[in-house]
Short mmCIF file of C-alpha atoms and ligand atoms in Angstrom, two decimals:
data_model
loop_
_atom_site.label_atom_id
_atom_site.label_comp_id
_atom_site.label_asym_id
_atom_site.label_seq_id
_atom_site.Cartn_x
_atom_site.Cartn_y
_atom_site.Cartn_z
CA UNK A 1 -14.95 24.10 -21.58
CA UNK A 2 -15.14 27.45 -23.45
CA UNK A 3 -18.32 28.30 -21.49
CA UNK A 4 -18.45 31.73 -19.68
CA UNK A 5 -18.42 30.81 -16.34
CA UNK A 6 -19.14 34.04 -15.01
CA UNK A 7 -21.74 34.61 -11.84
CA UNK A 8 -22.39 30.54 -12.47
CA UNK A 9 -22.37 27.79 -10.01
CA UNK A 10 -21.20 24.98 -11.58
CA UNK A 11 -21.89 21.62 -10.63
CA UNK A 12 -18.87 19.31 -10.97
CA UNK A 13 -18.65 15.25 -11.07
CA UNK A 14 -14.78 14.92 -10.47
CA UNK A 15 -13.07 11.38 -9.23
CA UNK A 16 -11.93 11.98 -5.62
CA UNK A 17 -11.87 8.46 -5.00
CA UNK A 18 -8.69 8.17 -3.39
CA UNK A 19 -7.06 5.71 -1.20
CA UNK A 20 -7.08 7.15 2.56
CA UNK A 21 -4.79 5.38 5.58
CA UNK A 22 -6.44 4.17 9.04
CA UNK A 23 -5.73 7.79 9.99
CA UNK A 24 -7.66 9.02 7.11
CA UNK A 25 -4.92 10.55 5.57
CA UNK A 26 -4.29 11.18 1.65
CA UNK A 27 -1.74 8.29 0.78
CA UNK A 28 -2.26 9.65 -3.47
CA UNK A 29 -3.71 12.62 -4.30
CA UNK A 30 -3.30 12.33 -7.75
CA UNK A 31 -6.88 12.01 -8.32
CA UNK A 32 -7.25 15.19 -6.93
CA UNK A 33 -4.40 17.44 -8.31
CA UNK A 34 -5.57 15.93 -11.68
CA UNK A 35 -9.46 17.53 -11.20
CA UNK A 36 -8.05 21.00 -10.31
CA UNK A 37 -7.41 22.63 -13.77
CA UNK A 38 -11.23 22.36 -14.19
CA UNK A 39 -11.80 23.92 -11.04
CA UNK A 40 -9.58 26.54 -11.78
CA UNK A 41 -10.83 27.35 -14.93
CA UNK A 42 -13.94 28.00 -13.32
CA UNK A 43 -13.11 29.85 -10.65
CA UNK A 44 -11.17 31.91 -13.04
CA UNK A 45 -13.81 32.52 -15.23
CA UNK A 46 -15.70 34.02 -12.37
CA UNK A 47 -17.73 31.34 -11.39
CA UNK A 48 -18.10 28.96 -8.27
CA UNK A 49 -17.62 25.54 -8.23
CA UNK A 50 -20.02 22.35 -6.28
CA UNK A 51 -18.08 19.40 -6.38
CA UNK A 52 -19.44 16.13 -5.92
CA UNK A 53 -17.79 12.43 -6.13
CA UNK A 54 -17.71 8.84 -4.56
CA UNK A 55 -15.34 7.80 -2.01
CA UNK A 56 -15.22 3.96 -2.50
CA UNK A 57 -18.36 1.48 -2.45
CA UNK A 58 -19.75 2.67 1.66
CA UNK A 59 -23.15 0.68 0.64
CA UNK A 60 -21.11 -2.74 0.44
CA UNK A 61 -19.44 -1.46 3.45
CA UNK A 62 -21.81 -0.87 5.86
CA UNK A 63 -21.24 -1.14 9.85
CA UNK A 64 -22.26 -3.97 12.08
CA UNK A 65 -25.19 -2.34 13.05
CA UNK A 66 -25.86 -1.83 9.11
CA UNK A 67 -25.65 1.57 8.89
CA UNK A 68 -23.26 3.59 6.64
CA UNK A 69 -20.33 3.98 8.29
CA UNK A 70 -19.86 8.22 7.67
CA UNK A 71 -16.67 8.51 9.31
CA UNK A 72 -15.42 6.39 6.96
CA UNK A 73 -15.82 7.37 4.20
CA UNK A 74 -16.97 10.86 4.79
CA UNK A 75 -15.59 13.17 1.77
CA UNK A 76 -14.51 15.91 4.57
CA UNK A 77 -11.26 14.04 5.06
CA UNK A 78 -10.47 15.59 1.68
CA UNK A 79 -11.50 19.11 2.77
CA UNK A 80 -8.37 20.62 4.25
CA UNK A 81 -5.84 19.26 1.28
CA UNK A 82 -8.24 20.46 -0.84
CA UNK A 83 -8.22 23.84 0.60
CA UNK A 84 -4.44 24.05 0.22
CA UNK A 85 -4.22 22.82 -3.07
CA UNK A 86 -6.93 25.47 -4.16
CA UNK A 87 -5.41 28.28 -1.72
CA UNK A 88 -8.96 28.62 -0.57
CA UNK A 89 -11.24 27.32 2.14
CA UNK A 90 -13.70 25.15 0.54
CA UNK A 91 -16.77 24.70 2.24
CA UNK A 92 -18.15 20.78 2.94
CA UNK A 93 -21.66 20.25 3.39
CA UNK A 94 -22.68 17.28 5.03
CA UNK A 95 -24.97 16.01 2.35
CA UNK A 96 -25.46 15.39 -0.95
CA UNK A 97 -28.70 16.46 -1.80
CA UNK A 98 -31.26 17.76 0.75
CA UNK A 99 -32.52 21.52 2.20
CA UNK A 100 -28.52 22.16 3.87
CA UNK A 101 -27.38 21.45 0.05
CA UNK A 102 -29.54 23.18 -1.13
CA UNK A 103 -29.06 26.40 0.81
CA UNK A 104 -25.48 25.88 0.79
CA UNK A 105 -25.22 26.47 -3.26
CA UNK A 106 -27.33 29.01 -3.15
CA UNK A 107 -24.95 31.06 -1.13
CA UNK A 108 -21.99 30.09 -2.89
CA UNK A 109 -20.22 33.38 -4.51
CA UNK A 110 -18.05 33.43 -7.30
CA UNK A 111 -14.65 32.08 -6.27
CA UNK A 112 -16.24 29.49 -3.68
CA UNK A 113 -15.93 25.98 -3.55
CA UNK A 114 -18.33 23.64 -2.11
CA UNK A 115 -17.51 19.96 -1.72
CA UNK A 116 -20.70 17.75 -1.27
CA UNK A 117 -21.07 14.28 0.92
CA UNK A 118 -19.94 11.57 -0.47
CA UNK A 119 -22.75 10.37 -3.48
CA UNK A 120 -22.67 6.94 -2.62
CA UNK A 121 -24.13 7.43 0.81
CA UNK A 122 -27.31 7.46 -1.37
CA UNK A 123 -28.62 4.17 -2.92
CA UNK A 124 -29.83 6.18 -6.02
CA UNK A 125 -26.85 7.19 -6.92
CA UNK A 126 -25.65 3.95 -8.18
CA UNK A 127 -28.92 3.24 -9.05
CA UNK A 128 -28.88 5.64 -11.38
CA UNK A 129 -32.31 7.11 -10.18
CA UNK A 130 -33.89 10.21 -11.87
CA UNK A 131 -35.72 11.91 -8.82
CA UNK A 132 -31.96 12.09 -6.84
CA UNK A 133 -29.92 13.41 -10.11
CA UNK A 134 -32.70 15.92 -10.39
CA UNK A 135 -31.86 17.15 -7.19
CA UNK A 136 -28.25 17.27 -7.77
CA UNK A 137 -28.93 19.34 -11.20
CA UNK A 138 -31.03 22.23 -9.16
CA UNK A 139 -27.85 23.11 -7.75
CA UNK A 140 -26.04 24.07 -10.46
CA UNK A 141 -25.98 26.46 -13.41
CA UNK A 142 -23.82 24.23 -15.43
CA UNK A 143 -22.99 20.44 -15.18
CA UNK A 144 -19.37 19.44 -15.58
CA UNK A 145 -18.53 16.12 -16.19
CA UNK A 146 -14.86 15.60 -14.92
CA UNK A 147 -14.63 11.94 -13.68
CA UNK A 148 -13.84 9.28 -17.09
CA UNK A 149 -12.82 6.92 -14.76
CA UNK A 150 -16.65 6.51 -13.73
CA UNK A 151 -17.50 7.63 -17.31
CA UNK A 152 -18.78 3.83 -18.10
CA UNK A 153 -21.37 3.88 -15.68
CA UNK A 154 -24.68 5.58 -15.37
CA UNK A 155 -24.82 6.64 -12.47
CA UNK A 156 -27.03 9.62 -10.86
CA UNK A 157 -24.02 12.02 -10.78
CA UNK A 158 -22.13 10.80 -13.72
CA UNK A 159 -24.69 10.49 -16.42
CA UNK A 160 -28.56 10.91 -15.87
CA UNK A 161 -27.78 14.15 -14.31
CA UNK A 162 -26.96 15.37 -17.70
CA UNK A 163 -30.45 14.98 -19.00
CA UNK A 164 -31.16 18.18 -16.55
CA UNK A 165 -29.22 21.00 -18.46
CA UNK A 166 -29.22 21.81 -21.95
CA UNK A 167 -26.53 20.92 -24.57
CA UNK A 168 -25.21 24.57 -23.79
CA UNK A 169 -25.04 23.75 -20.05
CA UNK A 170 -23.85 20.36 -19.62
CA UNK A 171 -19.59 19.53 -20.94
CA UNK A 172 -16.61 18.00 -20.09
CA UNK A 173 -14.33 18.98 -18.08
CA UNK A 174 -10.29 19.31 -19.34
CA UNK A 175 -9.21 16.13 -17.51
CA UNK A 176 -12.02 14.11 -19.63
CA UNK A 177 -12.00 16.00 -22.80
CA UNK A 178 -8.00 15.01 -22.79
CA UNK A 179 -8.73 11.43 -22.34
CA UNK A 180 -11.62 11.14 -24.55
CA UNK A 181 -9.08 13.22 -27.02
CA UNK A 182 -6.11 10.63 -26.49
CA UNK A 183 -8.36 7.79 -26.89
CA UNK A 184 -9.73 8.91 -30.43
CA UNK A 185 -6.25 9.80 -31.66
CA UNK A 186 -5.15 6.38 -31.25
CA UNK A 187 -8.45 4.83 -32.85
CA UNK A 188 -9.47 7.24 -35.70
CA UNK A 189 -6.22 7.94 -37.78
CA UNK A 190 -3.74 6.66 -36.01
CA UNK A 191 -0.17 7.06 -37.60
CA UNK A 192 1.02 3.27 -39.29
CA UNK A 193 2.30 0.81 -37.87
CA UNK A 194 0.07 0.69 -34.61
CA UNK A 195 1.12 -2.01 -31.89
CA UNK A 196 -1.27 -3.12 -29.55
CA UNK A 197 0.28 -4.56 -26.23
CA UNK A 198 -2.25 -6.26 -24.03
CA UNK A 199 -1.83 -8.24 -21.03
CA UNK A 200 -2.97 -9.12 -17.66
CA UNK A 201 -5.21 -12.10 -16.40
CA UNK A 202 -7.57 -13.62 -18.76
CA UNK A 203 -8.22 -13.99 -22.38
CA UNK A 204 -12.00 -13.96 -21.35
CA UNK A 205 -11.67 -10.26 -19.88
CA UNK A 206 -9.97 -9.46 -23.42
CA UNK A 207 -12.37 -10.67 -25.82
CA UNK A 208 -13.93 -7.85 -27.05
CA UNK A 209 -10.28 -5.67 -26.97
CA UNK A 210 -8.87 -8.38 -29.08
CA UNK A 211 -11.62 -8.35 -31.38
CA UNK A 212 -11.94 -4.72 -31.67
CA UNK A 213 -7.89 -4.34 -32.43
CA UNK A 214 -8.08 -7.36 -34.89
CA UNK A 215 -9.69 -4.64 -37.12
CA UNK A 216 -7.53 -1.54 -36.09
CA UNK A 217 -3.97 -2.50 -35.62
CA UNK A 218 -1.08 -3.99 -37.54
CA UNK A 219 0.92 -5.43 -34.35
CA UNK A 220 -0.81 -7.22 -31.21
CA UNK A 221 1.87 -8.34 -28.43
CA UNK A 222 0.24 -11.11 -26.05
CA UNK A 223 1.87 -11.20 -22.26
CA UNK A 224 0.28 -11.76 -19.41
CA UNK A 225 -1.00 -14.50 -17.95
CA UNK A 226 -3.52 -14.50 -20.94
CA UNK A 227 -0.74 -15.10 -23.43
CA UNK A 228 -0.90 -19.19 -22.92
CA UNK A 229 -4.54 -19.73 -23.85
CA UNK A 230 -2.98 -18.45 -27.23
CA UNK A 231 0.30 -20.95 -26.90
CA UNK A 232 -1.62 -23.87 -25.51
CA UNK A 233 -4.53 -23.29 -28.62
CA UNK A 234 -1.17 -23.73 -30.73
CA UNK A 235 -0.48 -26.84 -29.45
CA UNK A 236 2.36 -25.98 -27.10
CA UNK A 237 2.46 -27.62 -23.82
CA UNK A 238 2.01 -24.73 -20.87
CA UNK A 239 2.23 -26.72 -17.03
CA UNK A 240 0.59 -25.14 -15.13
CA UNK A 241 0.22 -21.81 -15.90
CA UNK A 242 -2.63 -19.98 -16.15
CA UNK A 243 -5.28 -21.33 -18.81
CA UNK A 244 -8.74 -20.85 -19.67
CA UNK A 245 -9.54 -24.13 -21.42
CA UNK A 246 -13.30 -22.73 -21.69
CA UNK A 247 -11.54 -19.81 -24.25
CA UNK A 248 -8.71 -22.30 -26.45
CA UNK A 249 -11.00 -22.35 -29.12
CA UNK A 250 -11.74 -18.61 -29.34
CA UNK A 251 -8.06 -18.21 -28.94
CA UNK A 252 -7.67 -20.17 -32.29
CA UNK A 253 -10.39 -18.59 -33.87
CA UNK A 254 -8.57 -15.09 -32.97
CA UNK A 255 -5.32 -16.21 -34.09
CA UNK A 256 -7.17 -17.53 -37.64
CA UNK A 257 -8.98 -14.28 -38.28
CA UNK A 258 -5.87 -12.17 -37.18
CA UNK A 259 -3.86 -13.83 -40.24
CA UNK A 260 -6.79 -13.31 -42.31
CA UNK A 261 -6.78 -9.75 -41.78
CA UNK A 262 -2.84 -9.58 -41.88
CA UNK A 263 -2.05 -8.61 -38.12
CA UNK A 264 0.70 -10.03 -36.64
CA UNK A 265 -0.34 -11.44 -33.37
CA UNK A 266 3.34 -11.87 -30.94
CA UNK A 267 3.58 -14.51 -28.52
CA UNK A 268 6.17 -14.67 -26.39
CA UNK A 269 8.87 -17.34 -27.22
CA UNK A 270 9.74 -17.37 -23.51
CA UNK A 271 8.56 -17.12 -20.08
CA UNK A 272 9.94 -16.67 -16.70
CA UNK A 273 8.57 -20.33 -15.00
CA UNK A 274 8.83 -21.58 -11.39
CA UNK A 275 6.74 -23.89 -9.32
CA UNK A 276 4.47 -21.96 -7.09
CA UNK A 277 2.69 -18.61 -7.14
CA UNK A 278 5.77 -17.10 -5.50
CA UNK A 279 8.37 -14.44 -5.33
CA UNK A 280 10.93 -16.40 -4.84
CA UNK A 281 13.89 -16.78 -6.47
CA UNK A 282 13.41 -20.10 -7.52
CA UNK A 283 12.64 -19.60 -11.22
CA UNK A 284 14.19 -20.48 -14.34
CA UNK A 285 14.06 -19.57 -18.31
CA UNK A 286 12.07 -21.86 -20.64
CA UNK A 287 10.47 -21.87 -24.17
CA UNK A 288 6.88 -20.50 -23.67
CA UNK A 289 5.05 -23.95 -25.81
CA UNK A 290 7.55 -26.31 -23.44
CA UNK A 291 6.50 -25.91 -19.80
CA UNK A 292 6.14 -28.98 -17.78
CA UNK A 293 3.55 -30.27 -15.78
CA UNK A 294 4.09 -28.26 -12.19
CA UNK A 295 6.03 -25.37 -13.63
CA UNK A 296 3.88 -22.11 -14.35
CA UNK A 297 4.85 -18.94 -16.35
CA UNK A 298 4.89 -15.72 -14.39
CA UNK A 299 6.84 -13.41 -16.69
CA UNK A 300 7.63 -13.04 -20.30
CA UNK A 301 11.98 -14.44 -20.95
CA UNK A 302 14.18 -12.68 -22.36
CA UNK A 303 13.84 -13.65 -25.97
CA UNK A 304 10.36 -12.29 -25.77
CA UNK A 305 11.38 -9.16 -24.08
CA UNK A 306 13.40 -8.50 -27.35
CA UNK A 307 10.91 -9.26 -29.85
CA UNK A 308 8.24 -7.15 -28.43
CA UNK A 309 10.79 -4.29 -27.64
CA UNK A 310 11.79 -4.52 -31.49
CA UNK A 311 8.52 -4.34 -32.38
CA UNK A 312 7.49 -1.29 -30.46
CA UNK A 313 10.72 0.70 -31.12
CA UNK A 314 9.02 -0.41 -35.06
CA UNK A 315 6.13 1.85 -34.22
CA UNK A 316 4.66 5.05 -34.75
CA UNK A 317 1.20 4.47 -32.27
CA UNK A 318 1.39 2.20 -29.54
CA UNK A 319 -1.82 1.33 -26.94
CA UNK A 320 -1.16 -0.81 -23.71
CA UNK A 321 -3.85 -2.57 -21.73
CA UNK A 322 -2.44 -4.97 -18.89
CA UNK A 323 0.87 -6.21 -17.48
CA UNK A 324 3.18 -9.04 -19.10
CA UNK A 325 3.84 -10.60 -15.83
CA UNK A 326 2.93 -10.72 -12.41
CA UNK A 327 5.46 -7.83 -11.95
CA UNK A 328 3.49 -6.83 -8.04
CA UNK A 329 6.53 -9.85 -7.60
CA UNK A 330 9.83 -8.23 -8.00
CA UNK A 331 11.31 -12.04 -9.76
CA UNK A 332 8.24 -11.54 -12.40
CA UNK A 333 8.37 -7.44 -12.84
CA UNK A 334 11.05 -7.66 -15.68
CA UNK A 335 9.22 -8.25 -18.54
CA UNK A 336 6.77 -5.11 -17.91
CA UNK A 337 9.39 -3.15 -16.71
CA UNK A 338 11.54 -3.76 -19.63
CA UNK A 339 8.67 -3.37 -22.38
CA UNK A 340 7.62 0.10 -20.38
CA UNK A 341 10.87 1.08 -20.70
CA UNK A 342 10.65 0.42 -24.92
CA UNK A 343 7.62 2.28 -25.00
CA UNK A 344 9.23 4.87 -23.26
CA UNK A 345 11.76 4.58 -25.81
CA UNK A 346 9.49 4.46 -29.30
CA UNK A 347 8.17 8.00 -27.68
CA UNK A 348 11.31 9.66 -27.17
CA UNK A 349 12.12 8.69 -30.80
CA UNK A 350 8.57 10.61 -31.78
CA UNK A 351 6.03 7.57 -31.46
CA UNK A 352 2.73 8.83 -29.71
CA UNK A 353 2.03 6.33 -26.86
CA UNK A 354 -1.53 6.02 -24.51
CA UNK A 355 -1.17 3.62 -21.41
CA UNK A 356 -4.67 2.34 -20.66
CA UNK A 357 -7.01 0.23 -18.55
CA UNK A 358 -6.27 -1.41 -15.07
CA UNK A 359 -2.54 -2.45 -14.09
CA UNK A 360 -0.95 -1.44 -17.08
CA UNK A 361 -1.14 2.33 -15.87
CA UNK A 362 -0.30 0.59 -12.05
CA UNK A 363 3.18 -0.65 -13.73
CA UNK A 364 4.00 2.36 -15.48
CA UNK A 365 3.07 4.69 -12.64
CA UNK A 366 5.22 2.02 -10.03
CA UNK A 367 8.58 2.79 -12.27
CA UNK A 368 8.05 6.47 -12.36
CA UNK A 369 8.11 6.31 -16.08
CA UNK A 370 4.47 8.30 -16.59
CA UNK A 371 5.81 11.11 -17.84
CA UNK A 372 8.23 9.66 -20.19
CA UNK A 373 5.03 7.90 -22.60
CA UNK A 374 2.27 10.19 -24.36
CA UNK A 375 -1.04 9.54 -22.58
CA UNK A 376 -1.85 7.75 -19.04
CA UNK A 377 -4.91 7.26 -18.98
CA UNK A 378 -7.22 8.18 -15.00
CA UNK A 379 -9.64 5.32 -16.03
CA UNK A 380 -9.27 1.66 -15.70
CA UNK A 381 -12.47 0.09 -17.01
CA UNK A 382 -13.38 3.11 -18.61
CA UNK A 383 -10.74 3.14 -20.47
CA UNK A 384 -10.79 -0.34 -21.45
CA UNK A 385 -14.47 0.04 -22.44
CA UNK A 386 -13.63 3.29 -24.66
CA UNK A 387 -11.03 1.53 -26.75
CA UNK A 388 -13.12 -1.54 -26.83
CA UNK A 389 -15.59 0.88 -28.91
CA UNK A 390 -18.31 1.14 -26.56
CA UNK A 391 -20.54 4.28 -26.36
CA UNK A 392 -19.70 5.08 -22.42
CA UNK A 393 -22.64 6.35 -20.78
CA UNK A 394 -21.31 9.19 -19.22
CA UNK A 395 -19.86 11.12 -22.58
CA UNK A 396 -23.16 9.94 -24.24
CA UNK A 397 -24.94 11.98 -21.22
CA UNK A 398 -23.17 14.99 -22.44
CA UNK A 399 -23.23 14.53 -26.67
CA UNK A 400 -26.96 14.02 -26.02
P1 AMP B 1 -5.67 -7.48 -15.59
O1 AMP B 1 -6.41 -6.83 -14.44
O2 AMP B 1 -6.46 -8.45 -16.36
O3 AMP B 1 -4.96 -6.45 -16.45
O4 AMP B 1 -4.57 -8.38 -14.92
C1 AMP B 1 -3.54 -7.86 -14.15
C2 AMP B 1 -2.96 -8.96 -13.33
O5 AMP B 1 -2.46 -9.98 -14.18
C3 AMP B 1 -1.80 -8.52 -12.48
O6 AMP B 1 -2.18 -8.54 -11.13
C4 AMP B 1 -0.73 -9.56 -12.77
O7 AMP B 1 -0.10 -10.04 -11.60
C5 AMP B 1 -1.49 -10.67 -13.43
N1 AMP B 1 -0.64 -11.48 -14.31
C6 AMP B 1 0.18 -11.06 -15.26
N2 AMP B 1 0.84 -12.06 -15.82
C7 AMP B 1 0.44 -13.20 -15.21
C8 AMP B 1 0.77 -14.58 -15.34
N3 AMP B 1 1.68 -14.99 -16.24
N4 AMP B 1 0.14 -15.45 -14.53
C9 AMP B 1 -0.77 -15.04 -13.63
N5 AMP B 1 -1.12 -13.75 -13.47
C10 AMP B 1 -0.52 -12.84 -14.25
#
């Protein structure tokens, strides 16, 4: 973002998708605190700023009568925190694109902010379409793309849009160029040994992570609900927790290949088991490949909890995609508590640590322990798409 801002009106895809009560009040605005260093950067440079963003999914949403419900999910319900986070009164118009958009940008001064209707009122913004983006880019000077966590979809604001400006008028903005920063440090160069930690649901929304560490780090750590695929593909006996019988043999093939290429794949040696999908305190400590029939593993045991936690305190780069138990169930939340709390550790001691990709970041947020690892990451599948190695469409949009 070196770009001289001045006398510009810059047109800026930030993530204001936040969650809202009944009363349509702000219950997080971390979304929004995280987009303002861009802003301010521009405003300081002596430019003025359009913002534009989602709010939720109001097309798969729509009224009884099947319209879009606008007081919904209007964007002017973040107007007046806005305004107080900025000390300014930003200006809302009422559309996205159209003649009122239009005129509004074009009397923006320097030092204004405009905040435009919601994008996904319009069908061609998910759609990706060409003739809407088009629109968008005639408002601006300069396109700023600050939103990763729609980076991984090409979308009318968050990608095509791009194709409007030239390579000198179309960058990141500071939230994005950190994450896209944090997420090459750990995958080009990162310092040895590098422990991946993944967890979460299912092996078959891992596949291509797994694969992609296989050839990139020395230490994988298996929790989750995905970790007895891996045990039951070893021949242990899991009950009846959760298994994708479709994915045993991939989970053998991934094991074979992983001691082929020398990376220690952990499972855990224990789990947390009880009989229902409950919180209740009805659970009991057993080895993870010795689970009876009507007995499921919700958590990672203590045994486990030690092995992993020696591993990480082992390492110098650490990435974490997914939880290593149902911990939204305070009986199941040790195990990801207690390995957040090593990776806080393995930082302290001078290991550089990024948190990505769906509930991992949820976990580590819930025990107030994001500021005690290197990098959270803002975007879930984004995220988990970046450090699977894909080319997301939205930082493509700007590398051109
Ligand atoms: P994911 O979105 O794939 O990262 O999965 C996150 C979800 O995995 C969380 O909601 C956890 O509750 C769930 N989870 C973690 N461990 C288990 C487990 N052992 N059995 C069932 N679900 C689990």
């Amino acid at each position: 973002m070196n770009t001289d801002f001045k006398n510009k009106k810059a047109l800026v895809r930030v993530d204001f998708n936040v969650p809202l009560d009944s009363n349509y009040t702000i219950t997080d605005d971390t979304r929004i605190r995280q987009a303002l260093p861009t802003i301010r950067r521009i405003l300081d440079g002596g430019g003025s700023v359009i913002l534009m963003s989602h709010l939720d999914r109001p097309l798969k949403k729509l009224k009884d009568d099947g319209t879009v419900d606008v007081e919904k999910f209007t964007l002017n319900h973040l107007v007046d925190h806005l305004s107080e986070l900025l000390h300014l009164k930003v200006k809302f118009c009422p559309e996205s694109v159209g003649e009122t958009a239009s005129a509004m940008s074009a009397a923006l001064k320097p030092g204004e902010v405009l905040l435009l209707e919601n994008t996904r009122f319009q069908p061609e913004e998910e759609k990706g379409d060409s003739g809407f983006a088009r629109k968008l880019a005639a408002l601006g000077d300069v396109y700023v793309n600050d939103a990763f966590g729609t980076a991984h979809r090409a979308h009318a604001s968050t990608t095509i849009v791009a194709q409007f400006f030239t390579k000198n008028t179309r960058m990141f903005g500071l939230l994005m160029e950190r994450e896209i920063q944090n997420a090459e440090k750990v995958l080009t160069h990162p310092e040895r040994p590098l422990t991946a930690i993944v967890g979460g649901t299912k092996v078959s929304d891992k596949i291509l992570l797994l694969e992609r560490f296989l050839n990139l780090v020395d230490n994988i750590l298996i929790g989750g609900g995905m970790a007895y695929s891996f045990i039951k593909a070893q021949g242990g006996k899991v009950g009846s927790s959760l298994v994708e019988e479709d994915r045993i043999e991939l989970a053998k093939e991934l094991l074979k290949k992983a001691t082929e290429l020398g990376v220690k794949i952990y499972l855990p040696e224990d789990s947390i088991v009880t009989p229902d999908f409950k919180d209740s305190g009805n659970w009991t400590s057993l080895p993870s490949n010795s689970i009876p029939a009507g007995q499921m593993g919700l958590d990672i045991g203590e045994k486990a909890i030690g092995t992993f936690s020696q591993v990480i305190l082992a390492s110098k780069t650490i990435i974490w995609n997914g939880p290593m138990g149902v911990f939204e169930m305070s009986n199941f939340a040790k195990g990801t508590k207690s390995i957040a709390l090593a990776v806080a550790e393995a930082t302290r001691n001078g290991a550089f640590s990024l948190v990505g990709g769906g509930d991992s970041v949820a976990a580590v947020n819930q025990m107030g322990l994001a500021g005690k690892v290197s990098f959270v990451s803002t975007g879930g599948g984004a995220m988990l798409e970046f450090l699977e190695g894909k080319e997301l469409p939205g930082i493509k949009a700007i590398h051109g």
